[in-house]
PDB file of C-alpha atoms in Angstrom:
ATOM      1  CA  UNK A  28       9.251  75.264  10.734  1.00 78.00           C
ATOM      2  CA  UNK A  29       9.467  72.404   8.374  1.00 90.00           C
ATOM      3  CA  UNK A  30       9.080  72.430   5.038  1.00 93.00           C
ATOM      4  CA  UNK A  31       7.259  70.657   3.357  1.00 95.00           C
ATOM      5  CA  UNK A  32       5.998  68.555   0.162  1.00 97.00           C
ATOM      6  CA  UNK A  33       3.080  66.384  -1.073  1.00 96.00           C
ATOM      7  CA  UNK A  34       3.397  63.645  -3.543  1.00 97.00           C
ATOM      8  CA  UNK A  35      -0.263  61.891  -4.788  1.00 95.00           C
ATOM      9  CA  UNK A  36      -1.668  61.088  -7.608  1.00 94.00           C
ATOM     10  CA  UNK A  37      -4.875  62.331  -6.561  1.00 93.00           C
ATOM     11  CA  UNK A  38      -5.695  66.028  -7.094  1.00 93.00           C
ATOM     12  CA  UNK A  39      -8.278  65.850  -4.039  1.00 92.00           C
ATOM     13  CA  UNK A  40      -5.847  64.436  -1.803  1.00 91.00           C
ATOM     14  CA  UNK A  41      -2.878  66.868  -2.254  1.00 92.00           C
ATOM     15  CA  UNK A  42      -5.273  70.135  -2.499  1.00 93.00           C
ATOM     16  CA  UNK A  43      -7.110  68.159   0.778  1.00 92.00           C
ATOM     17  CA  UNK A  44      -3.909  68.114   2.132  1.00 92.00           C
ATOM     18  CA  UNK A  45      -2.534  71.192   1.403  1.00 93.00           C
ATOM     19  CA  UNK A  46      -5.606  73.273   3.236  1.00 91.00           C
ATOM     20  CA  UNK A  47      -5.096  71.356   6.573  1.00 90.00           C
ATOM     21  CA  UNK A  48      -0.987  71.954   6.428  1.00 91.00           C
ATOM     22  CA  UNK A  49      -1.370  75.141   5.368  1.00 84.00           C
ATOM     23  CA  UNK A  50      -3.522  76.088   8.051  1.00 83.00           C
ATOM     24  CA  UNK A  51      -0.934  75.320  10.854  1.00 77.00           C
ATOM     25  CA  UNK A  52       1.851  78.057  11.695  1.00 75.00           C
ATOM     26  CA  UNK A  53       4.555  75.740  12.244  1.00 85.00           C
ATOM     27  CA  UNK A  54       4.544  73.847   8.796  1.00 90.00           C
ATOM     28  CA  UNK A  55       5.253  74.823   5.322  1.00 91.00           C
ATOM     29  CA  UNK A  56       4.274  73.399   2.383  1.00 94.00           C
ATOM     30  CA  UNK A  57       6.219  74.367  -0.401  1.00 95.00           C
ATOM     31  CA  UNK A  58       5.391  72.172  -3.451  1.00 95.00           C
ATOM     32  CA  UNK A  59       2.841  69.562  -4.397  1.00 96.00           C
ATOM     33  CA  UNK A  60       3.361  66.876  -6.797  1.00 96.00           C
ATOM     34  CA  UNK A  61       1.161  64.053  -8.764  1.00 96.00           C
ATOM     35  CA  UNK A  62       3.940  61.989  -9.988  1.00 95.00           C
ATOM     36  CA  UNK A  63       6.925  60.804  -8.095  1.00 96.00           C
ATOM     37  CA  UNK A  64       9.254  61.535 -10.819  1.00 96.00           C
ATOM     38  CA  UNK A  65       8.094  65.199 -10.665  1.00 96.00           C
ATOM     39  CA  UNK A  66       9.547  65.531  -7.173  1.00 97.00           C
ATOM     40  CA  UNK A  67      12.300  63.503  -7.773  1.00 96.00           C
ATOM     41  CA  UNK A  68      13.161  66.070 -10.529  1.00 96.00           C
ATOM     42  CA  UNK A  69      12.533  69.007  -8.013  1.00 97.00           C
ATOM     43  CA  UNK A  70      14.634  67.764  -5.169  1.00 96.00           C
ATOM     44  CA  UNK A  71      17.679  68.124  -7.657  1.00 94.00           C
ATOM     45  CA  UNK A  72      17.376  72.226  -7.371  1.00 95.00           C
ATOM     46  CA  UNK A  73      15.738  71.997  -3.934  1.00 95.00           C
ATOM     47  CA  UNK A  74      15.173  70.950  -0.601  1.00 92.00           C
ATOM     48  CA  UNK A  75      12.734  69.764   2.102  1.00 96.00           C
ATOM     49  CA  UNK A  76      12.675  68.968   5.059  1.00 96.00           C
ATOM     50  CA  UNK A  77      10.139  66.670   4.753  1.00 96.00           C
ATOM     51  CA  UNK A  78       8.466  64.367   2.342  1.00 97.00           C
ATOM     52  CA  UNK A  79       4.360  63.380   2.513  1.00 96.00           C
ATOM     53  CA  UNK A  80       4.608  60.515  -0.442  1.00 95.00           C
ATOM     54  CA  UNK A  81       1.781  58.290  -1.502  1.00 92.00           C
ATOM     55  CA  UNK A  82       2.906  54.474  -1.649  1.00 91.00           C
ATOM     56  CA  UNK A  83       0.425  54.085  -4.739  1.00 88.00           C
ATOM     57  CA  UNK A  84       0.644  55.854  -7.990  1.00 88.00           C
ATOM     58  CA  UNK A  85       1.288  55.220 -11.539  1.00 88.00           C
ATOM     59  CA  UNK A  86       4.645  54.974 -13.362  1.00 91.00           C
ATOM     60  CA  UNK A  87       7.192  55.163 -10.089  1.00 92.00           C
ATOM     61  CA  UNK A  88       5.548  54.043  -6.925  1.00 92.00           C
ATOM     62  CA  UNK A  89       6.630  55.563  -3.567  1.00 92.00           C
ATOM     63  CA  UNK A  90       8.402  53.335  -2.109  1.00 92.00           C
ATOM     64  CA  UNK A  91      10.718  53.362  -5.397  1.00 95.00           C
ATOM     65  CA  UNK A  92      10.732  56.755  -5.259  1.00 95.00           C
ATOM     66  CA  UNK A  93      11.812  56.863  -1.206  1.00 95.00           C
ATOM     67  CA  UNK A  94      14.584  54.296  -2.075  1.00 95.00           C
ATOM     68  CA  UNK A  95      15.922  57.169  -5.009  1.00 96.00           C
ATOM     69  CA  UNK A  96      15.819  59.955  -2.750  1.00 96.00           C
ATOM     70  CA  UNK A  97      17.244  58.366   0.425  1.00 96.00           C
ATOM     71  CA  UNK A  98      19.886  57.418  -1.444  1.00 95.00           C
ATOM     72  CA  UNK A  99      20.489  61.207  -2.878  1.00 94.00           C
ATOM     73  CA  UNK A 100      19.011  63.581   0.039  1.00 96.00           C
ATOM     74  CA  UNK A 101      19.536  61.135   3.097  1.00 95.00           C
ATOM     75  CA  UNK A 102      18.484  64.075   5.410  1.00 95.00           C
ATOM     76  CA  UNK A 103      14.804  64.317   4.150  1.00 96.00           C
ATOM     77  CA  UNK A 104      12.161  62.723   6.130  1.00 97.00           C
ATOM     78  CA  UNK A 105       9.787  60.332   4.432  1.00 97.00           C
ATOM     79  CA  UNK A 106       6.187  59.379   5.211  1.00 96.00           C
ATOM     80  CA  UNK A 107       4.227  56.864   3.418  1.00 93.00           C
ATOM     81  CA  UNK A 108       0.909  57.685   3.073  1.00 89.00           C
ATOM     82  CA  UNK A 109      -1.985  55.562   1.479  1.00 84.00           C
ATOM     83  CA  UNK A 110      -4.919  53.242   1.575  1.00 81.00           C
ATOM     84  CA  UNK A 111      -3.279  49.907   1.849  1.00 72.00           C
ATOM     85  CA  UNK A 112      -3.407  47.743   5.093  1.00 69.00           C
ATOM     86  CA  UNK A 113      -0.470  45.119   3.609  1.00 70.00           C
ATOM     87  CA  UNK A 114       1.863  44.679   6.026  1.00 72.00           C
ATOM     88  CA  UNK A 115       4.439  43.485   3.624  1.00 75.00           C
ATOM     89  CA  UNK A 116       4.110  46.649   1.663  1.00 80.00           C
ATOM     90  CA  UNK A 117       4.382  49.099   4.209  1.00 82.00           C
ATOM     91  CA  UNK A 118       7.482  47.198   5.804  1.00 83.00           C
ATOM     92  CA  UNK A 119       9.278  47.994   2.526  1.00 87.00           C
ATOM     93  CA  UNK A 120       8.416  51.551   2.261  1.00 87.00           C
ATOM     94  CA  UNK A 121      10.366  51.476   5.858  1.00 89.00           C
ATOM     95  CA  UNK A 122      13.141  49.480   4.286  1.00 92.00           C
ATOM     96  CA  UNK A 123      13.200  51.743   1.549  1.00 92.00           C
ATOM     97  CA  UNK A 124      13.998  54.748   4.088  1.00 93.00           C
ATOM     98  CA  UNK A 125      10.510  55.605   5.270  1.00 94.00           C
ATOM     99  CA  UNK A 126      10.723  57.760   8.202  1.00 96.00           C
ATOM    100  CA  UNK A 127       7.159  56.820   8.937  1.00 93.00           C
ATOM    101  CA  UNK A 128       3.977  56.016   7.776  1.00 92.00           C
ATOM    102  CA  UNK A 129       0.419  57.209   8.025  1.00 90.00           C
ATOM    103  CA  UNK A 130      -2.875  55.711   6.672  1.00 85.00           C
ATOM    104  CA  UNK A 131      -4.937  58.069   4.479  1.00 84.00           C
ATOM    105  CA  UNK A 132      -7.666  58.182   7.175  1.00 83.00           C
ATOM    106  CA  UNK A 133      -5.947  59.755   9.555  1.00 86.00           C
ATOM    107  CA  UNK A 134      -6.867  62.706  10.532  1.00 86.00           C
ATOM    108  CA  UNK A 135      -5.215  66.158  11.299  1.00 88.00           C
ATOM    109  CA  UNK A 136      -3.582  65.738  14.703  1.00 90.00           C
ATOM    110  CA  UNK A 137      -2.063  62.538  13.358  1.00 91.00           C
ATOM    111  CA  UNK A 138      -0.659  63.862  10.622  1.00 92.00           C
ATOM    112  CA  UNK A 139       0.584  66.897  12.536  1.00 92.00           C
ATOM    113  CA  UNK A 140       2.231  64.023  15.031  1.00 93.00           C
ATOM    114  CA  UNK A 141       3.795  62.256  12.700  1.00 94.00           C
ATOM    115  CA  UNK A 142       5.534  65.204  11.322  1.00 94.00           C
ATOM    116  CA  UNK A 143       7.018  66.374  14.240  1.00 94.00           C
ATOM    117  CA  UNK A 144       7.907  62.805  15.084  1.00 94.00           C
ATOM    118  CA  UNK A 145       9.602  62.521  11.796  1.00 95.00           C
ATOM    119  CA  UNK A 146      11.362  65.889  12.428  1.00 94.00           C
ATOM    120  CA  UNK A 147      12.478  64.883  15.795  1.00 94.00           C
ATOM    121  CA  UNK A 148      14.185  61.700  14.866  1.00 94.00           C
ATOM    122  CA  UNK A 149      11.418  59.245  15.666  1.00 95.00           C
ATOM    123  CA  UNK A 150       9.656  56.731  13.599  1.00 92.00           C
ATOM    124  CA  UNK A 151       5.859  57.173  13.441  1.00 92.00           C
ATOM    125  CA  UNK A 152       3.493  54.412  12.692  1.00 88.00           C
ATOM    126  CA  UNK A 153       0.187  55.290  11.918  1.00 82.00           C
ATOM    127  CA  UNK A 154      -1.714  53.955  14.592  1.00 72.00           C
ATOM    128  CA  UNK A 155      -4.401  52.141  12.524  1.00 69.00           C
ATOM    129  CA  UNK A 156      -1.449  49.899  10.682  1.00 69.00           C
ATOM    130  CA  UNK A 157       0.572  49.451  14.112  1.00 66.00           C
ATOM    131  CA  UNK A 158      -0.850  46.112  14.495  1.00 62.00           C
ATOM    132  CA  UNK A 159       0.165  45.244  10.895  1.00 61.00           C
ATOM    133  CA  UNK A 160       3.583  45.712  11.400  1.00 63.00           C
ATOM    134  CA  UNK A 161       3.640  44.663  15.037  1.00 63.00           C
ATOM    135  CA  UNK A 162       0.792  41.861  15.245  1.00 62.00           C
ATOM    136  CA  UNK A 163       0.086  41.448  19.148  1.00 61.00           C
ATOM    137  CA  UNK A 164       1.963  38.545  20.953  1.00 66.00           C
ATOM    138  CA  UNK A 165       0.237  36.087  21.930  1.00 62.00           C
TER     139      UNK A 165
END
């Protein structure tokens, strides 16, 4: 059973978030967080298995913040979570050590997928931002 963190600026979000985790047997989330800093700080006394981190917040972004604790904690698995459809941006949370990332309208089997991607050693790539990342051939 992973465990589990939540890093948004967004008091909705990481209480929304919290109910749906919370409410599956095989994940456990331990901590929630507004600021990046805040878990940066916590990670120094404690660990996780895994990492839900908003790309989007004030002061440290996440993808900032994934480069800082990849570098420290190379074992946690990071997913990028937010609003934003920019390619660019969302190829440098990856850079940055992303294990994967989902868009915030995905909903709880996605979520639950991309965690236990994460967990077994595969990237996961929201589906709605796929295309982003890997525009169709033509």
């Amino acid at each position: 059973m992973p465990d589990l963190i939540i890093v948004d600026d967004h008091q909705m979000v990481l209480e929304g978030l919290n109910l749906l985790l919370n409410s599956q047997t095989n994940i456990n989330v331990v901590n929630l967080f507004k600021s990046a800093q805040d878990c940066i700080e916590y990670l120094n006394n404690n660990s996780v298995d895994v990492i839900l981190m908003d790309i989007n917040m004030p002061h440290m972004n996440g993808i900032e913040a994934c480069k800082i604790i990849k570098k420290s904690h190379p074992d946690i698995k990071i997913i990028g979570l937010s609003m934003i459809n920019e390619g660019s941006l969302i190829k440098l949370m990856l850079k940055n050590g992303a294990d994967g990332y989902l868009h915030k309208n995905s909903g709880r089997d996605e979520i639950i997928e991309a965690i236990n991607s994460v967990m077994n050693g595969r990237t996961f790539i929201s589906n709605e931002v796929t295309t982003l990342i890997f525009p169709p051939q033509s």
